[in-house]
């Protein structure tokens, strides 16, 4: 009977150790998780997400960029994003569109969060000038999940 309890104790210890190392491995891999940084032509220049935004992209932003980047240049050139957009260069327009798409793909994010994000780099702009970025991006480039 003592031998049975000894074997059971060893099995429980082995299973517990297995779970510990499995969960530890998952948490380590999540903290260093990366997404390939796709390089696409924007206005004739090969550009990555980090280069476009001027900082390393989060996993969510990089994933969004990778998904929409092949169509981004055509969208920026062809979409009517309003008179304020006409004052921006194509890279800045593309950066705002990528940010709009990234936010619109996250539950609970609205145009208000996009305006707050856009005002970090463009404190002078109001929400009426930014609405076309949010609206046209969601309609034509990155429709929200149903």
Coordinates of C-alpha atoms in Angstrom, one line a residue:
X1 CA 0.0 0.0 0.0
X2 CA 2.9 2.4 0.8
X3 CA 4.5 1.6 -2.5
X4 CA 1.2 2.5 -4.3
X5 CA 1.1 5.9 -2.6
X6 CA 4.8 6.4 -3.4
X7 CA 4.1 5.7 -7.1
X8 CA 1.1 8.0 -7.1
X9 CA 3.1 10.8 -5.4
X10 CA 5.9 10.5 -8.1
X11 CA 3.3 10.6 -10.9
X12 CA 1.6 13.6 -9.4
X13 CA 5.0 15.3 -9.1
X14 CA 5.9 14.5 -12.7
X15 CA 2.5 15.8 -14.0
X16 CA 2.8 19.0 -12.0
X17 CA 6.4 19.6 -13.2
X18 CA 5.2 19.0 -16.8
X19 CA 2.4 21.6 -16.4
X20 CA 4.8 24.0 -14.8
X21 CA 7.4 23.8 -17.6
X22 CA 4.7 23.9 -20.3
X23 CA 3.1 27.0 -18.9
X24 CA 6.5 28.7 -18.3
X25 CA 7.4 28.0 -21.9
X26 CA 4.2 29.6 -23.1
X27 CA 4.6 32.7 -21.1
X28 CA 8.3 33.1 -22.2
X29 CA 7.3 32.7 -25.9
X30 CA 4.5 35.3 -25.6
X31 CA 6.8 38.0 -24.2
X32 CA 9.2 37.6 -27.2
X33 CA 6.5 37.0 -29.8
X34 CA 7.3 38.8 -33.1
X35 CA 5.6 39.1 -36.4
X36 CA 7.5 39.4 -39.7
X37 CA 8.0 43.0 -40.7
X38 CA 6.6 43.1 -44.2
X39 CA 8.3 45.6 -46.6
X40 CA 5.9 47.0 -49.3
X41 CA 6.2 49.9 -51.8
X42 CA 4.6 53.1 -50.6
X43 CA 5.0 56.0 -53.0
X44 CA 7.8 54.1 -54.7
X45 CA 9.8 53.4 -51.5
X46 CA 10.0 50.0 -49.8
X47 CA 8.6 50.6 -46.3
X48 CA 8.1 48.6 -43.2
X49 CA 5.6 49.3 -40.4
X50 CA 8.3 50.6 -38.1
X51 CA 9.7 52.9 -40.8
X52 CA 6.2 54.2 -41.6
X53 CA 5.2 54.9 -38.0
X54 CA 8.7 56.0 -36.8
X55 CA 8.8 53.5 -34.0
X56 CA 8.7 49.7 -33.6
X57 CA 5.2 48.4 -34.2
X58 CA 3.3 46.4 -31.6
X59 CA 2.2 42.9 -32.6
X60 CA -1.3 44.1 -33.3
X61 CA -0.1 47.0 -35.4
X62 CA 2.3 44.9 -37.3
X63 CA -0.3 42.3 -38.0
X64 CA -2.7 44.9 -39.3
X65 CA 0.1 46.4 -41.5
X66 CA 1.0 43.0 -42.9
X67 CA -2.7 42.4 -43.8
X68 CA -3.4 45.7 -45.5
X69 CA 0.0 46.8 -46.8
X70 CA -0.3 45.3 -50.3
X71 CA -3.3 47.5 -50.9
X72 CA -2.2 50.5 -48.8
X73 CA -0.4 52.5 -51.5
X74 CA -3.4 52.2 -53.9
X75 CA -5.8 53.2 -51.2
X76 CA -3.8 56.2 -50.1
X77 CA -3.6 57.4 -53.7
X78 CA -7.2 56.8 -54.5
X79 CA -9.3 57.5 -51.4
X80 CA -10.8 60.9 -50.8
X81 CA -9.7 61.5 -47.3
X82 CA -10.7 65.2 -47.2
X83 CA -8.9 68.6 -47.6
X84 CA -6.7 68.2 -44.6
X85 CA -5.3 64.9 -46.0
X86 CA -4.3 66.8 -49.1
X87 CA -1.8 68.8 -46.9
X88 CA 0.0 65.6 -45.8
X89 CA 2.6 63.6 -47.6
X90 CA 1.6 60.0 -48.6
X91 CA 3.6 58.4 -45.7
X92 CA 1.8 60.4 -43.1
X93 CA -1.5 59.6 -44.7
X94 CA -0.6 55.9 -44.8
X95 CA 0.4 56.0 -41.2
X96 CA -2.9 57.4 -40.1
X97 CA -4.8 54.9 -42.2
X98 CA -2.8 52.0 -40.6
X99 CA -3.5 53.4 -37.2
X100 CA -7.2 53.6 -38.0
X101 CA -7.3 50.0 -39.3
X102 CA -5.4 48.7 -36.3
X103 CA -7.8 50.4 -33.8
X104 CA -10.9 49.5 -35.8
X105 CA -10.0 45.8 -35.5
X106 CA -9.9 46.0 -31.7
X107 CA -13.2 45.5 -29.8
X108 CA -14.6 48.6 -28.2
X109 CA -12.4 51.1 -30.1
X110 CA -14.1 54.0 -31.8
X111 CA -13.3 57.1 -33.8
X112 CA -12.7 58.8 -30.5
X113 CA -9.8 56.6 -29.7
X114 CA -8.5 57.2 -33.2
X115 CA -8.7 61.0 -32.8
X116 CA -6.8 60.7 -29.5
X117 CA -4.1 58.6 -31.2
X118 CA -3.8 60.9 -34.3
X119 CA -3.5 64.0 -32.1
X120 CA -0.3 62.7 -30.6
X121 CA 1.5 63.5 -33.8
X122 CA -1.0 66.1 -35.1
X123 CA -2.3 68.1 -32.1
X124 CA -3.7 70.8 -34.4
X125 CA -6.2 68.5 -36.2
X126 CA -9.8 68.1 -35.2
X127 CA -12.1 65.1 -35.4
X128 CA -13.9 66.4 -38.6
X129 CA -10.6 66.3 -40.5
X130 CA -9.8 62.8 -39.1
X131 CA -13.3 61.2 -39.7
X132 CA -12.6 60.5 -43.4
X133 CA -9.5 58.5 -42.4
X134 CA -11.5 56.4 -39.9
X135 CA -14.6 56.0 -42.1
X136 CA -12.9 55.3 -45.5
X137 CA -10.4 52.9 -44.0
X138 CA -13.1 50.9 -42.3
X139 CA -15.2 50.9 -45.5
X140 CA -12.6 50.2 -48.1
X141 CA -9.4 48.9 -46.7
X142 CA -10.1 47.1 -43.4
X143 CA -13.7 46.5 -42.7
X144 CA -14.3 45.6 -39.1
X145 CA -15.0 41.9 -38.3
X146 CA -18.6 41.0 -38.4

